[in-house]
Short mmCIF file of C-alpha atoms in Angstrom, two decimals:
data_model
loop_
_atom_site.label_atom_id
_atom_site.label_comp_id
_atom_site.label_asym_id
_atom_site.label_seq_id
_atom_site.Cartn_x
_atom_site.Cartn_y
_atom_site.Cartn_z
CA MET A 1 35.01 137.63 24.85
CA PRO A 2 34.46 134.19 23.28
CA LEU A 3 31.09 132.57 23.87
CA LEU A 4 31.05 129.41 25.99
CA THR A 5 29.64 126.24 24.54
CA ARG A 6 26.91 124.40 26.40
CA ALA A 7 29.55 121.91 27.68
CA GLY A 8 31.80 124.77 28.71
CA ARG A 9 28.96 126.42 30.67
CA ARG A 10 28.32 123.15 32.49
CA ARG A 11 32.01 122.83 33.52
CA THR A 12 32.04 126.44 34.72
CA VAL A 13 28.92 125.94 36.85
CA ALA A 14 30.31 122.73 38.28
CA ALA A 15 33.61 124.37 39.14
CA ALA A 16 31.79 127.21 40.89
CA ALA A 17 29.70 124.74 42.87
CA VAL A 18 32.79 122.84 43.99
CA ALA A 19 34.53 126.08 44.98
CA ALA A 20 31.53 127.11 47.05
CA LEU A 21 31.39 123.72 48.73
CA VAL A 22 35.10 123.76 49.57
CA ALA A 23 34.84 127.31 50.90
CA GLY A 24 32.28 126.15 53.40
CA LEU A 25 34.39 123.30 54.76
CA PRO A 26 36.69 123.67 57.75
CA ALA A 27 40.37 124.09 56.88
CA ALA A 28 42.36 120.88 56.50
CA PRO A 29 44.47 120.15 59.59
CA ALA A 30 48.16 121.05 59.27
CA VAL A 31 50.50 118.08 58.88
CA ALA A 32 52.53 117.74 62.04
CA ALA A 33 56.29 118.05 61.55
CA ALA A 34 58.24 114.85 62.11
CA PRO A 35 59.93 114.82 65.52
CA VAL A 36 63.64 115.64 65.52
CA ASP A 37 65.94 112.64 65.91
CA THR A 38 68.01 113.99 68.80
CA ALA A 39 70.61 111.21 68.55
CA LEU A 40 71.26 112.03 64.91
CA GLU A 41 71.14 115.75 65.64
CA TRP A 42 73.89 115.50 68.26
CA TYR A 43 75.85 113.05 66.15
CA ASP A 44 76.10 115.77 63.51
CA VAL A 45 76.90 118.40 66.14
CA THR A 46 79.75 116.22 67.43
CA ALA A 47 81.06 115.50 63.95
CA ALA A 48 81.10 119.20 63.08
CA ALA A 49 82.93 120.10 66.29
CA VAL A 50 85.54 117.38 65.83
CA ALA A 51 86.03 118.28 62.15
CA THR A 52 87.43 121.69 63.14
CA SER A 53 89.96 120.15 65.55
CA THR A 54 93.64 119.84 64.65
CA ARG A 55 94.29 117.33 67.43
CA PRO A 56 95.55 113.79 66.74
CA GLN A 57 92.94 111.29 65.59
CA VAL A 58 93.03 109.29 68.83
CA THR A 59 92.46 112.49 70.84
CA ASN A 60 89.38 113.26 68.74
CA ASN A 61 88.11 109.68 69.12
CA ARG A 62 88.50 110.20 72.86
CA ALA A 63 86.26 113.29 72.68
CA TRP A 64 83.57 111.22 70.93
CA ALA A 65 83.97 108.41 73.47
CA ILE A 66 83.70 110.60 76.56
CA GLY A 67 80.73 112.63 75.32
CA TRP A 68 78.67 109.71 74.10
CA LEU A 69 79.57 107.38 76.96
CA ALA A 70 78.40 110.07 79.40
CA ALA A 71 75.15 110.30 77.44
CA ALA A 72 74.75 106.51 77.40
CA ARG A 73 75.21 106.39 81.17
CA ALA A 74 72.64 109.12 81.69
CA LEU A 75 70.13 107.21 79.52
CA ARG A 76 70.87 103.88 81.20
CA ALA A 77 70.01 105.53 84.50
CA THR A 78 66.69 106.90 83.21
CA PRO A 79 64.37 107.32 86.22
CA ALA A 80 61.10 105.42 86.29
CA GLY A 81 58.36 107.22 84.43
CA ALA A 82 60.74 109.51 82.54
CA ASP A 83 59.77 110.25 78.97
CA ARG A 84 61.37 111.49 75.79
CA ASP A 85 61.85 114.95 77.30
CA TYR A 86 64.25 113.49 79.87
CA ARG A 87 66.17 111.43 77.32
CA ASP A 88 66.62 114.24 74.81
CA ALA A 89 67.71 116.69 77.50
CA ALA A 90 70.14 114.18 79.01
CA LEU A 91 71.73 113.30 75.67
CA ALA A 92 72.21 116.90 74.57
CA SER A 93 73.49 118.05 77.95
CA ALA A 94 75.98 115.21 78.33
CA VAL A 95 77.55 115.63 74.90
CA HIS A 96 77.52 119.42 75.17
CA THR A 97 79.24 119.39 78.57
CA ALA A 98 81.95 116.95 77.48
CA LEU A 99 82.71 118.58 74.14
CA SER A 100 82.73 122.09 75.60
CA ALA A 101 85.53 120.98 77.91
CA LEU A 102 87.47 118.95 75.33
CA LEU A 103 86.94 121.19 72.27
CA PRO A 104 86.63 124.68 73.77
CA GLU A 105 87.13 126.35 70.39
CA SER A 106 83.70 124.97 69.39
CA ALA A 107 81.92 126.40 72.44
CA ALA A 108 79.79 128.88 70.49
CA SER A 109 78.38 126.31 68.06
CA LEU A 110 77.88 123.80 70.87
CA ASP A 111 75.98 126.38 72.95
CA ALA A 112 73.75 127.22 69.99
CA ALA A 113 73.00 123.55 69.38
CA LEU A 114 72.12 123.00 73.04
CA ALA A 115 69.83 126.01 73.07
CA GLY A 116 68.06 124.64 70.00
CA THR A 117 67.49 121.22 71.51
CA LEU A 118 66.42 122.43 74.96
CA GLY A 119 64.27 125.14 73.40
CA ARG A 120 61.89 122.61 71.88
CA ILE A 121 61.56 120.58 75.11
CA PRO A 122 58.73 121.81 77.34
CA ALA A 123 59.72 123.15 80.73
CA GLY A 124 59.18 120.66 83.49
CA ARG A 125 60.70 118.17 85.85
CA ALA A 126 61.64 115.69 83.11
CA LYS A 127 63.66 118.30 81.26
CA ASP A 128 65.39 119.53 84.41
CA ARG A 129 66.30 116.02 85.51
CA GLY A 130 67.64 115.19 82.06
CA VAL A 131 69.86 118.26 81.96
CA SER A 132 71.18 117.52 85.43
CA ALA A 133 71.87 113.85 84.68
CA GLY A 134 73.68 114.59 81.43
CA ARG A 135 75.90 117.23 82.99
CA THR A 136 76.65 115.09 86.03
CA GLU A 137 77.70 112.05 83.98
CA ALA A 138 79.87 114.16 81.66
CA ARG A 139 81.66 115.93 84.50
CA SER A 140 82.24 112.64 86.29
CA LEU A 141 83.71 110.99 83.21
CA LEU A 142 85.86 114.01 82.37
CA GLY A 143 87.31 113.79 85.87
CA ARG A 144 88.05 110.09 85.56
CA ARG A 145 89.69 110.48 82.15
CA ALA A 146 91.84 113.45 83.16
CA ASP A 147 95.56 112.82 82.58
CA ASP A 148 94.91 109.61 80.65
CA GLY A 149 97.78 110.26 78.25
CA LEU A 150 95.61 111.01 75.22
CA ASP A 151 96.33 114.72 75.00
CA PRO A 152 98.30 115.80 71.90
CA ALA A 153 101.61 116.28 73.71
CA SER A 154 101.49 112.83 75.30
CA VAL A 155 100.44 111.14 72.06
CA ASN A 156 103.31 112.68 70.07
CA PRO A 157 106.41 112.97 72.25
CA THR A 158 109.88 113.39 70.79
CA TYR A 159 111.01 110.03 69.44
CA PRO A 160 114.64 109.73 68.32
CA ALA A 161 115.13 107.68 65.16
CA PRO A 162 116.61 104.26 65.92
CA ALA A 163 119.97 103.22 64.49
CA ALA A 164 119.72 102.25 60.82
CA GLU A 165 119.60 98.47 60.48
CA PRO A 166 117.90 96.13 57.99
CA GLY A 167 114.22 95.85 58.89
CA VAL A 168 114.25 98.70 61.43
CA TRP A 169 112.04 101.76 60.89
CA GLN A 170 113.66 104.98 59.71
CA PRO A 171 112.09 108.35 58.84
CA THR A 172 110.73 108.19 55.30
CA PRO A 173 110.93 110.45 52.26
CA PRO A 174 110.17 113.04 51.17
CA THR A 175 109.94 114.89 54.51
CA PHE A 176 111.74 112.41 56.81
CA THR A 177 109.40 113.42 59.63
CA PRO A 178 110.20 112.03 63.11
CA ALA A 179 108.02 109.17 64.31
CA GLN A 180 104.44 110.08 65.27
CA GLN A 181 102.01 108.53 67.78
CA ALA A 182 104.82 106.89 69.73
CA GLY A 183 103.29 107.99 73.03
CA THR A 184 99.81 106.57 72.40
CA ARG A 185 101.00 103.17 73.64
CA PHE A 186 101.44 104.58 77.13
CA ALA A 187 97.92 106.03 77.37
CA ARG A 188 95.26 104.61 79.69
CA PRO A 189 92.71 102.51 77.77
CA PHE A 190 89.00 102.53 78.49
CA LEU A 191 88.61 98.75 78.76
CA LEU A 192 91.88 97.02 77.89
CA ASP A 193 93.81 96.07 81.02
CA ARG A 194 97.08 96.71 79.19
CA ALA A 195 98.17 97.94 75.77
CA ASP A 196 99.76 94.64 74.72
CA ARG A 197 96.78 92.44 75.62
CA TYR A 198 96.27 91.44 71.97
CA ARG A 199 99.71 92.21 70.60
CA PRO A 200 100.28 89.97 67.55
CA GLY A 201 103.45 88.00 66.95
CA PRO A 202 106.38 89.57 65.10
CA PRO A 203 106.30 90.42 61.41
CA PRO A 204 107.74 87.94 58.88
CA ALA A 205 111.51 87.52 58.91
CA LEU A 206 113.37 89.42 56.20
CA THR A 207 114.53 86.09 54.79
CA SER A 208 111.04 84.55 54.61
CA ALA A 209 109.07 83.85 51.45
CA ARG A 210 106.13 85.82 52.88
CA TYR A 211 108.23 88.92 53.34
CA ARG A 212 109.66 88.69 49.83
CA ALA A 213 106.13 88.30 48.39
CA ASP A 214 104.86 91.24 50.44
CA LEU A 215 107.62 93.51 49.25
CA ALA A 216 107.30 92.41 45.63
CA GLU A 217 103.58 93.20 45.69
CA VAL A 218 104.08 96.70 47.08
CA ARG A 219 106.95 97.36 44.70
CA ALA A 220 104.84 96.46 41.67
CA TYR A 221 101.40 97.76 42.63
CA GLY A 222 102.28 100.62 44.98
CA ALA A 223 104.80 102.53 42.88
CA ALA A 224 103.93 106.04 41.76
CA ASP A 225 104.74 104.96 38.19
CA SER A 226 103.26 101.45 38.45
CA THR A 227 102.42 99.84 35.12
CA VAL A 228 100.28 97.06 36.67
CA ARG A 229 98.01 99.02 39.04
CA THR A 230 94.66 99.67 37.35
CA PRO A 231 92.79 103.01 37.42
CA ALA A 232 90.18 101.40 39.68
CA GLN A 233 92.91 100.32 42.12
CA THR A 234 94.38 103.82 42.08
CA ASP A 235 90.93 105.23 42.89
CA THR A 236 90.56 102.82 45.82
CA ALA A 237 93.99 103.78 47.15
CA THR A 238 93.14 107.48 46.90
CA PHE A 239 89.68 107.17 48.46
CA TRP A 240 90.97 105.31 51.52
CA LEU A 241 93.98 107.58 51.97
CA GLY A 242 91.68 109.89 53.93
CA SER A 243 91.46 110.01 57.71
CA SER A 244 89.90 106.86 59.13
CA LEU A 245 87.96 108.92 61.66
CA THR A 246 86.52 111.14 58.93
CA ILE A 247 85.45 108.29 56.64
CA TYR A 248 84.09 106.10 59.43
CA THR A 249 82.11 109.01 60.83
CA GLY A 250 79.97 108.63 57.70
CA ILE A 251 79.75 104.87 58.06
CA LEU A 252 78.70 104.98 61.71
CA ARG A 253 76.19 107.71 60.90
CA ALA A 254 74.56 105.43 58.34
CA ALA A 255 74.19 102.73 60.98
CA LEU A 256 72.75 105.20 63.48
CA ALA A 257 70.33 106.79 61.00
CA ARG A 258 68.90 103.44 59.91
CA SER A 259 68.56 101.98 63.39
CA THR A 260 65.06 101.53 64.80
CA ARG A 261 66.27 100.61 68.27
CA PRO A 262 65.57 102.67 71.41
CA ILE A 263 67.62 105.82 71.80
CA ALA A 264 69.62 104.39 74.72
CA GLU A 265 70.87 101.54 72.53
CA ARG A 266 71.69 103.86 69.65
CA VAL A 267 73.69 106.18 71.90
CA THR A 268 75.50 103.17 73.38
CA LEU A 269 76.45 102.07 69.85
CA VAL A 270 78.21 105.37 69.22
CA ALA A 271 79.89 105.28 72.62
CA LEU A 272 81.22 101.72 72.30
CA PHE A 273 82.35 102.35 68.73
CA HIS A 274 84.66 105.12 69.89
CA VAL A 275 85.74 103.39 73.09
CA ALA A 276 86.88 100.49 70.91
CA LEU A 277 88.66 102.84 68.51
CA VAL A 278 90.58 104.57 71.29
CA ASP A 279 91.70 101.25 72.76
CA THR A 280 92.57 99.97 69.29
CA GLN A 281 94.85 102.92 68.60
CA ILE A 282 96.60 102.35 71.91
CA ALA A 283 97.12 98.68 71.00
CA THR A 284 98.28 99.68 67.51
CA SER A 285 100.92 102.07 68.85
CA ASP A 286 102.10 99.36 71.25
CA THR A 287 102.61 96.87 68.41
CA LYS A 288 104.18 99.35 65.99
CA TYR A 289 106.80 100.48 68.48
CA ALA A 290 107.42 97.02 69.87
CA TYR A 291 108.57 95.74 66.46
CA LEU A 292 109.68 98.94 64.67
CA ARG A 293 109.34 97.34 61.20
CA TRP A 294 110.60 99.52 58.37
CA ARG A 295 108.29 100.85 55.70
CA PRO A 296 108.26 99.48 52.15
CA VAL A 297 109.88 102.62 50.72
CA THR A 298 112.86 102.19 53.04
CA ALA A 299 113.17 98.48 52.28
CA ILE A 300 112.89 98.87 48.51
CA ARG A 301 115.34 101.77 48.35
CA ALA A 302 117.79 99.84 50.51
CA GLY A 303 117.71 97.11 47.86
CA ASP A 304 118.37 97.70 44.19
CA ASP A 305 115.90 100.54 43.50
CA PRO A 306 117.12 103.68 45.32
CA THR A 307 114.67 106.00 43.52
CA TRP A 308 111.49 103.95 44.04
CA THR A 309 108.61 106.20 45.12
CA PRO A 310 105.18 105.14 46.46
CA LEU A 311 101.92 106.41 44.98
CA HIS A 312 101.16 108.26 48.23
CA THR A 313 103.42 109.74 50.89
CA THR A 314 104.28 107.29 53.66
CA PRO A 315 103.00 108.23 57.16
CA ALA A 316 105.60 108.81 59.84
CA HIS A 317 105.40 105.64 61.91
CA PRO A 318 106.34 101.95 61.54
CA ASP A 319 104.73 99.58 59.05
CA TYR A 320 103.51 96.75 61.29
CA PRO A 321 100.57 96.72 61.75
CA SER A 322 98.62 99.11 59.52
CA GLY A 323 96.77 101.67 61.64
CA HIS A 324 94.13 102.22 58.95
CA ASN A 325 93.37 98.51 59.09
CA THR A 326 93.31 98.16 62.87
CA TYR A 327 90.76 101.00 62.77
CA ALA A 328 88.76 99.24 60.05
CA GLY A 329 88.82 95.92 61.88
CA ALA A 330 87.65 97.46 65.15
CA ALA A 331 84.89 99.49 63.46
CA GLU A 332 83.67 96.44 61.57
CA GLY A 333 83.76 94.35 64.75
CA VAL A 334 81.64 96.74 66.82
CA LEU A 335 79.10 97.31 64.05
CA THR A 336 78.79 93.59 63.34
CA ALA A 337 78.28 92.78 67.02
CA LEU A 338 75.77 95.53 67.76
CA VAL A 339 73.99 96.05 64.43
CA GLY A 340 74.52 92.79 62.53
CA PRO A 341 76.83 91.93 59.62
CA ARG A 342 74.81 93.83 57.04
CA ALA A 343 73.36 97.32 56.87
CA ARG A 344 69.58 97.68 56.86
CA GLN A 345 69.92 99.52 53.54
CA PRO A 346 72.84 100.34 51.23
CA TYR A 347 74.78 103.33 52.49
CA THR A 348 77.05 105.81 50.74
CA VAL A 349 80.14 107.52 52.14
CA THR A 350 82.58 110.19 51.01
CA SER A 351 86.30 110.72 51.51
CA PRO A 352 88.30 113.90 52.16
CA SER A 353 91.10 112.58 49.97
CA GLN A 354 88.87 112.13 46.91
CA PRO A 355 86.37 115.02 46.93
CA GLY A 356 83.18 114.54 44.96
CA VAL A 357 83.52 110.75 44.88
CA THR A 358 81.20 108.41 46.80
CA ARG A 359 81.27 104.69 47.50
CA THR A 360 78.26 102.56 48.40
CA TYR A 361 78.27 99.44 50.58
CA THR A 362 75.75 96.95 51.93
CA ASP A 363 77.76 95.59 54.85
CA TRP A 364 80.57 96.59 57.24
CA ARG A 365 83.21 94.23 55.83
CA GLY A 366 83.39 95.85 52.40
CA PRO A 367 85.22 98.94 53.70
CA THR A 368 87.65 96.68 55.57
CA ARG A 369 88.52 94.76 52.42
CA GLU A 370 89.10 97.95 50.49
CA ASN A 371 91.20 99.42 53.29
CA GLY A 372 93.59 96.47 53.12
CA ASP A 373 94.01 96.68 49.36
CA ALA A 374 94.30 100.47 49.43
CA ARG A 375 97.36 100.61 51.66
CA VAL A 376 99.24 98.18 49.41
CA TRP A 377 98.20 100.02 46.23
CA SER A 378 99.25 103.31 47.87
CA GLY A 379 102.70 101.80 48.35
CA ILE A 380 102.76 102.51 52.08
CA HIS A 381 102.06 99.15 53.77
CA THR A 382 102.72 95.48 53.22
CA ARG A 383 99.85 93.06 52.85
CA THR A 384 100.84 91.32 56.09
CA ALA A 385 100.73 94.61 58.01
CA ASP A 386 97.19 95.16 56.69
CA GLU A 387 95.90 91.67 57.50
CA VAL A 388 97.41 91.60 60.98
CA GLY A 389 96.00 95.08 61.60
CA VAL A 390 92.47 93.93 60.81
CA ARG A 391 92.81 90.99 63.22
CA LEU A 392 94.12 93.22 65.99
CA GLY A 393 91.23 95.65 65.53
CA ARG A 394 88.68 92.85 65.61
CA ASP A 395 90.25 91.45 68.78
CA VAL A 396 89.97 94.79 70.55
CA ALA A 397 86.40 95.27 69.31
CA ALA A 398 85.39 91.86 70.67
CA HIS A 399 87.02 92.73 73.99
CA THR A 400 85.11 96.03 74.09
CA VAL A 401 81.72 94.45 73.44
CA ARG A 402 82.42 91.60 75.86
CA ASN A 403 83.41 93.97 78.66
CA ALA A 404 81.04 96.85 77.93
CA TYR A 405 79.15 96.20 81.18
CA ARG A 406 82.17 97.58 83.06
CA LEU A 407 81.51 101.02 81.63
CA PHE A 408 78.08 101.12 83.25
CA GLY A 409 78.84 99.49 86.57
#
């Protein structure tokens, strides 16, 4: 064994003394775990349940709206003296009750999530009252929204193709699928008094300069073999091809996660967001089927380019207005009104149509701008359809925020 130097012996003695001193001290207190954010917890539970659904987008938005509006009502009616135990129990019970009825295939995962939330809430009157309030509000709202025309069969009824005429929508290649979402316009909105309340004027005439410019832009930038679309524009088109509900679930989650407001206000944000999106899709269907404007691929092939093909497959419903952009406009409108025009911190989102790719934003308008460009660069919408769609979505969002009090009357 090597001999220690005098300095080494001193360090060894000192270390032993410190060890002895520490051994005699009481154990350091354990660091308390951060409390669970129940709003964010049930946001993720809802997102996971909806993600497994094969129902139309508007039907899934309806599930979000009913569950979170029921929770918002239960929290608005918080009894005097109630604490966090009441609020957490009410939120979880409301969303669980609504989603179990609307998405019964997710019952097992919903039951497990509810057991987890209620299991960490101490037994007592606050917990019991919260559970009762959440269930009561959900059952009441489910009853009121029964037969509202947002079930899959009502949203997508049989819709015969109209007679082929210039400017009139026809099924599009390559599948020539019959028109979709034609029945959404007959559904019962949450807050709009009628589907055509904010219906925009007609699309540009086929003889107008605006129409010719719109079509020329799509023809050049939206073709599958475009020589002018840049790789960055192709990436934008591909990223925003994904489901609006899926992509905006990430955007709304960022707003919810960064909010420091009371839980009742955060739950109301989620509820109003989806109420606005349901009403927006009803208004979108109304406008699409009122004007029946043909898609760019039909227009271009009817001209002098019968083999023209868009970058991405055209959805099976009319061009005017763009549904992706009404969705974007409404989402932006609600977030701007209730959170402010900018995010508290930059946020990053993903897209199901471009796996592994993320995009980062600092406000709510950035996604709207990209949505408009993307549909042109995909070759599936005209610029006018995109711009009018954004305005329609913003109009419905403003109506939702302005009339939100009616949901809590």
